Amino acid sequence: MTFNYKDIRKDFPILDQKVNNRPWIYFDNAATSQRPLVVVEKIHEFSLQTNANIHRGTHFHAIKTTEAYENARDIVKEFLHAKEREEIIFTHGTTESINLVARSFCERFLSEGDEIIVTEMEHHANIVPWQMACERHHAKLKVLPFADNGNLETDLLESLISSRTKILAIAHVSNTLGTVNPIKEIIRIAHNHNIPVLVDGAQSVPHITIDVQDLDCDFFAFSGHKIYGPTGIGVLYGKRAWLDKMPPFLGGGEMIDKVTFEKTTFNELPHKFEAGTPHYVGAIGLGSAIEYIRKIGLENIAAYEHQLLTYASDKMKELGGMKFFGESPNKTGVICFQLDQIHPFDLGTLLDQLGIAVRTGRLCADPVMDHYEVTAMTRASFSFYNTMEEIDRFIDSLIRIQKMF
Ligand code: 7TS
């Protein structure tokens, strides 16, 4: 599969600039992706031409904006292949989606002595909310480990499950190791024990076609900004059977049915979980981002990104002193590495001086740093708008930096 880079890159004018006098190379896509023109234009349209608060007014702009927001919900529903549009809740992002479940599900279903399972490779967003829930309800957090090559120790899952396990929360794709976890298999094992599963899809939606009905996951969370959409908007998919039973997360406007000082009754799904004025411009922008990538085809995107990953990994291996973190055969375009004894912060700064943006630090995944007994890593993460030529320049830059040390 080859892309016409020139056409794709025309859609992302931000990439056409110099940083430190060199053409900018953006290899920090796992942190946030860039937005194509169609998304920027859609956001402009709903700022410059059409704007009114949604679900409230009977006037022209209120109706138009409400329709666009609800149309975005339909786009997300199709994208995730959810059964019902009411199962799509707009949030601020993956972090809020997970917090919503950790707060609301646990309020209803978690009791003293119960257990929650997460994995060792989770982003903090899929650890801390569960830890907080465990503290609130005097429950216990259990951890499924991963092997040094970055693969989950799925064989150990059965031994972690007990009659007290109430929910399992797992990343579809690790933001550090790049590993694509066998979530369908894991969901099947959990469901054999009647345990619901939340999938953190922050790193999978930009690369893998999602079918929540086929996966049979109970919850699925992702962020708009990692899939070429705006920041501040995200999605929680939840099976209606769970969402109906869960209490509201935030209280306020729109999530109510009737308010009196004696008692308040709550609105239907999805509004029950969308208190206050939502980031409707963000949701509309996310809808247009999803339409954009659907046009290109996630399969095409994934195939090309895999070529970038293989090309970069092979070239990096040829450099002496390269250590990779996460070498699962099934991984997305994420490479975490250590080059010689060069500290990741030095490496990141020097690469930046050469016009190349990578992520350095603990990557919001302290347990992964602890696993490998390092304090920081350097991460290059690719998107379909990156090119082989950019990887060549990245490799040349690494060689140059290696020589400096
Ligand atoms: N889960 C995973 C797997 C992630 O990679 C991230 C963000 C989140 C949750 C949180 O997403 P948010 O949009 O709510 O912030 N990951 C990263 C990263 O790897 N570098 O910067 C942000």
Tab-separated table of C-alpha atoms and ligand atoms in Angstrom:
chain	number	residue	atom	x	y	z
A	1	MET	CA	0.000	0.000	0.000
A	2	THR	CA	1.457	3.368	-0.955
A	3	PHE	CA	-0.024	6.738	-0.233
A	4	ASN	CA	0.205	9.793	-2.287
A	5	TYR	CA	2.027	11.704	0.457
A	6	LYS	CA	1.745	15.016	-1.298
A	7	ASP	CA	-2.051	14.814	-1.297
A	8	ILE	CA	-2.252	13.634	2.309
A	9	ARG	CA	0.183	16.251	3.539
A	10	LYS	CA	-1.758	18.991	1.809
A	11	ASP	CA	-4.558	18.109	4.231
A	12	PHE	CA	-2.251	18.910	7.180
A	13	PRO	CA	-0.783	22.359	6.530
A	14	ILE	CA	0.662	22.494	10.060
A	15	LEU	CA	3.273	19.928	8.990
A	16	ASP	CA	4.625	22.308	6.379
A	17	GLN	CA	6.785	24.480	8.619
A	18	LYS	CA	10.334	24.773	9.875
A	19	VAL	CA	11.430	24.231	13.448
A	20	ASN	CA	14.957	25.285	14.303
A	21	ASN	CA	15.555	26.048	10.626
A	22	ARG	CA	14.742	22.529	9.488
A	23	PRO	CA	11.559	21.066	8.022
A	24	TRP	CA	9.559	19.972	11.044
A	25	ILE	CA	9.170	16.242	11.665
A	26	TYR	CA	6.311	15.340	13.979
A	27	PHE	CA	6.843	11.945	15.614
A	28	ASP	CA	4.712	12.556	18.718
A	29	ASN	CA	1.444	11.287	17.323
A	30	ALA	CA	0.655	9.018	20.274
A	31	ALA	CA	0.441	12.156	22.439
A	32	THR	CA	-1.802	14.020	20.027
A	33	SER	CA	-2.403	13.916	16.302
A	34	GLN	CA	-2.598	16.856	13.927
A	35	ARG	CA	-5.923	17.974	12.476
A	36	PRO	CA	-6.709	17.938	8.767
A	37	LEU	CA	-8.102	21.036	7.065
A	38	VAL	CA	-11.626	19.604	6.877
A	39	VAL	CA	-11.749	19.414	10.676
A	40	VAL	CA	-10.337	22.906	11.145
A	41	GLU	CA	-12.837	24.248	8.604
A	42	LYS	CA	-15.724	22.479	10.326
A	43	ILE	CA	-14.723	24.018	13.662
A	44	HIS	CA	-14.521	27.431	11.966
A	45	GLU	CA	-17.934	26.961	10.403
A	46	PHE	CA	-19.433	26.238	13.811
A	47	SER	CA	-17.740	29.255	15.310
A	48	LEU	CA	-18.091	31.833	12.566
A	49	GLN	CA	-21.419	30.936	10.962
A	50	THR	CA	-23.467	28.688	13.188
A	51	ASN	CA	-23.513	28.820	16.948
A	52	ALA	CA	-26.125	28.393	19.632
A	53	ASN	CA	-26.409	26.199	22.676
A	54	ILE	CA	-27.822	22.768	21.920
A	55	HIS	CA	-30.942	20.928	23.088
A	56	ARG	CA	-32.375	24.163	24.464
A	57	GLY	CA	-33.635	26.548	21.846
A	58	THR	CA	-36.286	26.517	19.169
A	59	HIS	CA	-34.513	29.078	17.014
A	60	PHE	CA	-32.698	28.470	13.740
A	61	HIS	CA	-29.111	28.217	15.020
A	62	ALA	CA	-30.051	26.202	18.088
A	63	ILE	CA	-31.752	23.632	15.867
A	64	LYS	CA	-28.911	23.560	13.340
A	65	THR	CA	-26.243	23.154	16.017
A	66	THR	CA	-28.237	20.491	17.853
A	67	GLU	CA	-28.683	18.552	14.624
A	68	ALA	CA	-24.953	18.711	13.876
A	69	TYR	CA	-24.105	17.523	17.406
A	70	GLU	CA	-26.543	14.625	17.251
A	71	ASN	CA	-25.304	13.788	13.756
A	72	ALA	CA	-21.797	13.508	15.249
A	73	ARG	CA	-23.205	10.976	17.712
A	74	ASP	CA	-24.532	8.948	14.778
A	75	ILE	CA	-21.128	9.088	13.084
A	76	VAL	CA	-19.447	7.784	16.262
A	77	LYS	CA	-22.117	5.105	16.637
A	78	GLU	CA	-21.393	3.850	13.114
A	79	PHE	CA	-17.636	4.148	13.638
A	80	LEU	CA	-17.719	1.933	16.747
A	81	HIS	CA	-20.531	-0.183	15.331
A	82	ALA	CA	-22.570	0.340	18.483
A	83	LYS	CA	-26.075	-1.066	18.591
A	84	GLU	CA	-27.787	2.125	19.688
A	85	ARG	CA	-26.935	5.814	19.411
A	86	GLU	CA	-27.940	6.262	23.066
A	87	GLU	CA	-24.926	4.152	24.025
A	88	ILE	CA	-22.582	6.920	22.818
A	89	ILE	CA	-21.779	9.493	25.521
A	90	PHE	CA	-19.695	12.557	24.708
A	91	THR	CA	-17.084	13.361	27.364
A	92	HIS	CA	-13.954	15.512	27.524
A	93	GLY	CA	-11.731	12.603	26.564
A	94	THR	CA	-10.563	9.133	27.518
A	95	THR	CA	-9.635	10.299	31.006
A	96	GLU	CA	-13.131	11.572	31.747
A	97	SER	CA	-14.736	8.522	30.127
A	98	ILE	CA	-12.811	6.178	32.421
A	99	ASN	CA	-13.469	8.369	35.460
A	100	LEU	CA	-17.176	8.336	34.627
A	101	VAL	CA	-17.261	4.531	34.744
A	102	ALA	CA	-14.930	4.243	37.732
A	103	ARG	CA	-17.137	6.652	39.671
A	104	SER	CA	-20.607	5.673	38.534
A	105	PHE	CA	-20.257	1.915	37.958
A	106	CYS	CA	-18.350	1.489	41.209
A	107	GLU	CA	-20.889	3.517	43.187
A	108	ARG	CA	-23.529	1.011	42.137
A	109	PHE	CA	-21.583	-2.258	41.902
A	110	LEU	CA	-18.389	-2.104	44.020
A	111	SER	CA	-18.450	-3.084	47.702
A	112	GLU	CA	-15.922	-3.629	50.454
A	113	GLY	CA	-13.696	-6.613	49.687
A	114	ASP	CA	-14.430	-6.568	45.932
A	115	GLU	CA	-11.681	-6.514	43.322
A	116	ILE	CA	-10.824	-4.665	40.105
A	117	ILE	CA	-8.253	-5.900	37.575
A	118	VAL	CA	-6.073	-3.612	35.439
A	119	THR	CA	-2.830	-4.397	33.616
A	120	GLU	CA	0.750	-3.384	34.259
A	121	MET	CA	0.964	-1.522	30.945
A	122	GLU	CA	-1.882	0.964	31.525
A	123	HIS	CA	-1.648	4.725	31.111
A	124	HIS	CA	-2.231	6.446	34.464
A	125	ALA	CA	-5.727	7.370	33.220
A	126	ASN	CA	-6.651	3.691	33.425
A	127	ILE	CA	-5.057	3.112	36.830
A	128	VAL	CA	-5.691	6.082	39.084
A	129	PRO	CA	-9.526	6.320	38.726
A	130	TRP	CA	-9.774	2.615	39.684
A	131	GLN	CA	-7.375	3.083	42.571
A	132	MET	CA	-9.504	6.007	43.798
A	133	ALA	CA	-12.649	3.852	43.495
A	134	CYS	CA	-10.944	1.055	45.454
A	135	GLU	CA	-10.058	3.513	48.218
A	136	ARG	CA	-13.617	4.859	48.352
A	137	HIS	CA	-15.164	1.407	48.518
A	138	HIS	CA	-12.401	-0.468	50.393
A	139	ALA	CA	-11.819	-2.734	47.412
A	140	LYS	CA	-8.595	-4.170	46.003
A	141	LEU	CA	-6.760	-3.440	42.746
A	142	LYS	CA	-5.133	-6.447	41.060
A	143	VAL	CA	-2.622	-6.206	38.222
A	144	LEU	CA	-2.108	-8.448	35.203
A	145	PRO	CA	1.614	-8.222	34.337
A	146	PHE	CA	3.337	-8.117	30.958
A	147	ALA	CA	6.465	-9.955	29.810
A	148	ASP	CA	9.685	-8.132	28.901
A	149	ASN	CA	8.877	-8.320	25.187
A	150	GLY	CA	5.750	-6.245	25.837
A	151	ASN	CA	3.141	-9.015	25.569
A	152	LEU	CA	0.530	-9.313	28.287
A	153	GLU	CA	0.728	-12.429	30.444
A	154	THR	CA	-2.797	-13.379	29.432
A	155	ASP	CA	-2.295	-16.916	30.792
A	156	LEU	CA	-2.266	-15.467	34.305
A	157	LEU	CA	-5.659	-13.799	33.968
A	158	GLU	CA	-7.700	-16.767	35.214
A	159	SER	CA	-5.576	-16.934	38.374
A	160	LEU	CA	-6.272	-13.242	39.122
A	161	ILE	CA	-10.038	-13.548	38.723
A	162	SER	CA	-12.091	-14.353	41.795
A	163	SER	CA	-15.745	-14.313	42.762
A	164	ARG	CA	-15.102	-10.754	44.042
A	165	THR	CA	-13.856	-9.379	40.696
A	166	LYS	CA	-16.283	-6.645	39.607
A	167	ILE	CA	-14.658	-5.140	36.516
A	168	LEU	CA	-11.569	-5.476	34.318
A	169	ALA	CA	-10.045	-2.377	32.675
A	170	ILE	CA	-7.495	-2.775	29.904
A	171	ALA	CA	-5.803	-0.770	27.163
A	172	HIS	CA	-6.482	-1.992	23.647
A	173	VAL	CA	-3.063	-0.643	22.638
A	174	SER	CA	-0.310	0.389	25.061
A	175	ASN	CA	0.894	3.992	24.699
A	176	THR	CA	4.461	2.958	25.578
A	177	LEU	CA	4.952	-0.588	24.288
A	178	GLY	CA	2.653	-0.243	21.285
A	179	THR	CA	1.365	-3.756	22.006
A	180	VAL	CA	-2.055	-4.564	20.576
A	181	ASN	CA	-3.628	-6.605	23.353
A	182	PRO	CA	-5.799	-9.636	22.564
A	183	ILE	CA	-8.847	-7.918	24.004
A	184	LYS	CA	-11.427	-10.133	22.328
A	185	GLU	CA	-9.915	-13.168	24.039
A	186	ILE	CA	-9.595	-11.298	27.338
A	187	ILE	CA	-13.224	-10.132	27.163
A	188	ARG	CA	-14.305	-13.724	26.496
A	189	ILE	CA	-12.411	-14.977	29.562
A	190	ALA	CA	-13.834	-12.175	31.745
A	191	HIS	CA	-17.371	-12.753	30.490
A	192	ASN	CA	-17.080	-16.475	31.321
A	193	HIS	CA	-16.937	-15.189	34.904
A	194	ASN	CA	-19.644	-12.536	34.328
A	195	ILE	CA	-17.101	-9.737	34.687
A	196	PRO	CA	-17.638	-6.623	32.523
A	197	VAL	CA	-14.681	-5.127	30.645
A	198	LEU	CA	-13.743	-1.514	29.960
A	199	VAL	CA	-11.424	-1.061	26.981
A	200	ASP	CA	-9.207	2.036	26.883
A	201	GLY	CA	-9.148	2.670	23.149
A	202	ALA	CA	-7.165	5.942	23.232
A	203	GLN	CA	-4.278	4.407	21.263
A	204	SER	CA	-6.248	1.949	19.147
A	205	VAL	CA	-8.965	4.006	17.430
A	206	PRO	CA	-6.527	5.832	15.111
A	207	HIS	CA	-5.166	2.504	13.820
A	208	ILE	CA	-7.622	-0.358	14.278
A	209	THR	CA	-11.203	-0.794	13.090
A	210	ILE	CA	-13.409	-1.108	16.162
A	211	ASP	CA	-16.579	-3.150	16.391
A	212	VAL	CA	-17.829	-2.958	19.962
A	213	GLN	CA	-20.535	-5.530	19.295
A	214	ASP	CA	-18.078	-8.034	17.870
A	215	LEU	CA	-15.607	-7.380	20.698
A	216	ASP	CA	-18.542	-7.562	23.100
A	217	CYS	CA	-16.814	-5.032	25.392
A	218	ASP	CA	-19.018	-3.404	28.019
A	219	PHE	CA	-17.344	0.015	27.841
A	220	PHE	CA	-14.999	1.598	25.294
A	221	ALA	CA	-13.269	4.962	25.795
A	222	PHE	CA	-11.356	7.205	23.402
A	223	SER	CA	-10.238	10.821	22.818
A	224	GLY	CA	-10.942	13.044	19.811
A	225	HIS	CA	-7.497	14.611	19.703
A	226	LYS	CA	-5.700	11.306	19.081
A	227	ILE	CA	-7.834	10.586	16.051
A	228	TYR	CA	-7.293	13.843	14.145
A	229	GLY	CA	-10.132	15.627	15.946
A	230	PRO	CA	-10.209	18.478	18.455
A	231	THR	CA	-8.985	18.397	22.036
A	232	GLY	CA	-11.501	18.485	24.879
A	233	ILE	CA	-13.858	15.967	23.306
A	234	GLY	CA	-14.001	12.226	23.815
A	235	VAL	CA	-16.355	9.311	23.830
A	236	LEU	CA	-17.598	6.701	26.204
A	237	TYR	CA	-19.431	3.784	24.655
A	238	GLY	CA	-21.320	1.698	27.179
A	239	LYS	CA	-23.786	-1.123	26.776
A	240	ARG	CA	-27.257	0.183	27.542
A	241	ALA	CA	-27.764	-2.621	30.061
A	242	TRP	CA	-24.966	-1.132	32.203
A	243	LEU	CA	-25.555	2.573	31.528
A	244	ASP	CA	-29.227	2.263	32.481
A	245	LYS	CA	-28.264	0.836	35.860
A	246	MET	CA	-25.495	3.338	36.614
A	247	PRO	CA	-26.191	6.566	38.538
A	248	PRO	CA	-25.335	9.910	36.866
A	249	PHE	CA	-21.732	11.049	37.076
A	250	LEU	CA	-22.177	14.846	37.118
A	251	GLY	CA	-25.333	16.691	38.085
A	252	GLY	CA	-26.653	19.803	36.329
A	253	GLY	CA	-28.576	20.995	33.310
A	254	GLU	CA	-29.747	18.605	30.593
A	255	MET	CA	-29.144	15.427	32.623
A	256	ILE	CA	-32.402	15.864	34.517
A	257	ASP	CA	-35.998	14.953	33.851
A	258	LYS	CA	-37.658	17.010	36.624
A	259	VAL	CA	-36.110	18.947	39.491
A	260	THR	CA	-37.828	19.817	42.752
A	261	PHE	CA	-36.163	20.573	46.057
A	262	GLU	CA	-37.516	17.318	47.393
A	263	LYS	CA	-36.363	15.065	44.562
A	264	THR	CA	-34.808	15.106	41.090
A	265	THR	CA	-35.452	12.529	38.408
A	266	PHE	CA	-32.968	11.953	35.625
A	267	ASN	CA	-33.049	12.198	31.846
A	268	GLU	CA	-32.832	9.266	29.430
A	269	LEU	CA	-29.578	8.063	27.885
A	270	PRO	CA	-27.343	9.531	26.603
A	271	HIS	CA	-28.275	12.856	28.257
A	272	LYS	CA	-28.191	11.349	31.750
A	273	PHE	CA	-24.380	11.377	31.430
A	274	GLU	CA	-23.985	14.701	29.600
A	275	ALA	CA	-24.538	17.331	32.278
A	276	GLY	CA	-24.119	20.983	31.332
A	277	THR	CA	-23.261	22.506	27.973
A	278	PRO	CA	-21.140	19.931	26.170
A	279	HIS	CA	-18.226	20.726	23.901
A	280	TYR	CA	-20.576	20.527	20.944
A	281	VAL	CA	-18.168	22.195	18.512
A	282	GLY	CA	-15.636	19.542	19.505
A	283	ALA	CA	-18.115	16.742	18.919
A	284	ILE	CA	-18.971	18.151	15.484
A	285	GLY	CA	-15.239	18.411	14.677
A	286	LEU	CA	-14.712	14.831	15.860
A	287	GLY	CA	-17.486	13.683	13.546
A	288	SER	CA	-15.738	15.293	10.606
A	289	ALA	CA	-12.364	13.755	11.640
A	290	ILE	CA	-13.939	10.302	11.672
A	291	GLU	CA	-15.486	10.884	8.257
A	292	TYR	CA	-12.075	11.972	6.983
A	293	ILE	CA	-10.248	8.838	8.114
A	294	ARG	CA	-13.069	6.597	6.973
A	295	LYS	CA	-12.623	8.031	3.505
A	296	ILE	CA	-8.916	7.146	3.546
A	297	GLY	CA	-9.652	3.783	5.170
A	298	LEU	CA	-8.304	2.649	8.530
A	299	GLU	CA	-6.997	-0.545	6.884
A	300	ASN	CA	-4.917	1.559	4.470
A	301	ILE	CA	-3.720	3.761	7.312
A	302	ALA	CA	-2.731	0.754	9.433
A	303	ALA	CA	-0.939	-0.995	6.557
A	304	TYR	CA	1.108	2.094	5.748
A	305	GLU	CA	1.898	2.851	9.400
A	306	HIS	CA	3.110	-0.734	9.735
A	307	GLN	CA	5.531	-0.102	6.872
A	308	LEU	CA	6.797	2.994	8.686
A	309	LEU	CA	7.200	0.986	11.900
A	310	THR	CA	9.116	-1.843	10.231
A	311	TYR	CA	11.319	0.519	8.260
A	312	ALA	CA	12.168	2.603	11.338
A	313	SER	CA	12.700	-0.411	13.629
A	314	ASP	CA	15.038	-2.117	11.157
A	315	LYS	CA	17.103	1.031	10.657
A	316	MET	CA	17.241	1.729	14.403
A	317	LYS	CA	18.398	-1.843	15.078
A	318	GLU	CA	21.371	-1.238	12.807
A	319	LEU	CA	22.574	1.496	15.179
A	320	GLY	CA	24.687	0.031	17.963
A	321	GLY	CA	23.531	0.678	21.544
A	322	MET	CA	19.821	0.660	20.783
A	323	LYS	CA	17.449	-0.866	23.342
A	324	PHE	CA	13.741	-1.198	22.528
A	325	PHE	CA	10.952	-1.312	25.088
A	326	GLY	CA	8.098	-3.342	23.669
A	327	GLU	CA	8.820	-5.759	20.847
A	328	SER	CA	5.522	-7.533	20.474
A	329	PRO	CA	5.023	-8.858	16.946
A	330	ASN	CA	1.585	-7.284	17.119
A	331	LYS	CA	2.165	-3.581	17.686
A	332	THR	CA	1.217	-0.172	16.303
A	333	GLY	CA	3.628	2.528	15.105
A	334	VAL	CA	5.073	3.332	18.522
A	335	ILE	CA	8.767	2.880	19.328
A	336	CYS	CA	10.026	3.445	22.872
A	337	PHE	CA	13.764	3.214	23.105
A	338	GLN	CA	17.011	4.004	24.889
A	339	LEU	CA	20.086	4.953	22.846
A	340	ASP	CA	23.427	4.175	24.531
A	341	GLN	CA	23.540	5.964	27.876
A	342	ILE	CA	22.096	9.194	26.460
A	343	HIS	CA	19.426	10.517	28.796
A	344	PRO	CA	16.021	10.743	27.070
A	345	PHE	CA	15.712	14.441	27.977
A	346	ASP	CA	19.066	15.188	26.302
A	347	LEU	CA	18.095	13.093	23.298
A	348	GLY	CA	14.680	14.781	23.016
A	349	THR	CA	16.228	18.244	23.259
A	350	LEU	CA	18.900	17.488	20.656
A	351	LEU	CA	16.358	15.964	18.282
A	352	ASP	CA	14.219	19.080	18.704
A	353	GLN	CA	17.204	21.207	17.744
A	354	LEU	CA	17.324	19.143	14.571
A	355	GLY	CA	13.622	19.820	13.965
A	356	ILE	CA	12.286	16.468	15.179
A	357	ALA	CA	9.533	16.177	17.812
A	358	VAL	CA	9.517	13.017	19.939
A	359	ARG	CA	8.123	12.408	23.413
A	360	THR	CA	10.420	11.875	26.384
A	361	GLY	CA	9.787	11.181	30.051
A	362	ARG	CA	7.689	8.682	31.963
A	363	LEU	CA	4.890	8.791	29.388
A	364	CYS	CA	2.166	8.712	32.074
A	365	ALA	CA	3.025	5.063	32.628
A	366	ASP	CA	5.151	4.835	35.789
A	367	PRO	CA	4.577	1.067	36.194
A	368	VAL	CA	6.060	0.501	32.722
A	369	MET	CA	9.143	2.546	33.720
A	370	ASP	CA	9.385	0.456	36.916
A	371	HIS	CA	9.071	-2.777	34.944
A	372	TYR	CA	12.198	-1.943	32.953
A	373	GLU	CA	13.856	-0.144	35.885
A	374	VAL	CA	14.308	3.124	33.975
A	375	THR	CA	13.337	6.657	34.946
A	376	ALA	CA	12.392	7.805	31.440
A	377	MET	CA	12.143	6.711	27.829
A	378	THR	CA	12.186	8.307	24.394
A	379	ARG	CA	9.192	7.597	22.174
A	380	ALA	CA	8.770	8.057	18.437
A	381	SER	CA	5.211	7.475	17.253
A	382	PHE	CA	4.109	7.560	13.644
A	383	SER	CA	1.047	8.538	11.717
A	384	PHE	CA	-0.009	8.012	8.112
A	385	TYR	CA	1.110	11.550	7.219
A	386	ASN	CA	4.723	10.684	8.129
A	387	THR	CA	7.131	9.548	5.427
A	388	MET	CA	10.069	7.182	4.928
A	389	GLU	CA	12.217	10.252	4.175
A	390	GLU	CA	11.393	11.618	7.614
A	391	ILE	CA	12.515	8.335	9.150
A	392	ASP	CA	15.780	8.544	7.194
A	393	ARG	CA	16.375	12.012	8.626
A	394	PHE	CA	15.484	10.737	12.108
A	395	ILE	CA	18.074	7.941	11.773
A	396	ASP	CA	20.729	10.356	10.470
A	397	SER	CA	19.984	12.622	13.431
A	398	LEU	CA	20.346	9.745	15.903
A	399	ILE	CA	23.725	8.853	14.348
A	400	ARG	CA	24.811	12.470	14.624
A	401	ILE	CA	23.775	12.666	18.285
A	402	GLN	CA	25.454	9.314	19.027
A	403	LYS	CA	28.713	10.712	17.654
A	404	MET	CA	28.424	13.783	19.901
A	405	PHE	CA	28.361	11.627	23.053
B	1	7TS	N1	-5.140	6.002	27.731
B	1	7TS	C1	-4.097	5.854	26.902
B	1	7TS	C2	-3.698	4.474	26.458
B	1	7TS	C3	-3.404	6.977	26.467
B	1	7TS	O1	-2.373	6.831	25.638
B	1	7TS	C4	-3.797	8.262	26.916
B	1	7TS	C5	-3.037	9.507	26.539
B	1	7TS	C6	-4.915	8.362	27.749
B	1	7TS	C7	-5.552	7.206	28.145
B	1	7TS	C8	-5.450	9.675	28.211
B	1	7TS	O2	-6.003	10.360	27.148
B	1	7TS	P1	-6.552	11.854	27.320
B	1	7TS	O3	-6.892	12.280	25.940
B	1	7TS	O4	-7.743	11.778	28.215
B	1	7TS	O5	-5.427	12.644	27.922
B	1	7TS	N2	-1.699	9.283	26.180
B	1	7TS	C9	-0.740	10.198	26.021
B	1	7TS	C10	0.553	9.851	25.655
B	1	7TS	O6	0.957	8.720	25.437
B	1	7TS	N3	1.309	10.976	25.579
B	1	7TS	O7	0.527	12.018	25.875
B	1	7TS	C11	-0.743	11.557	26.156
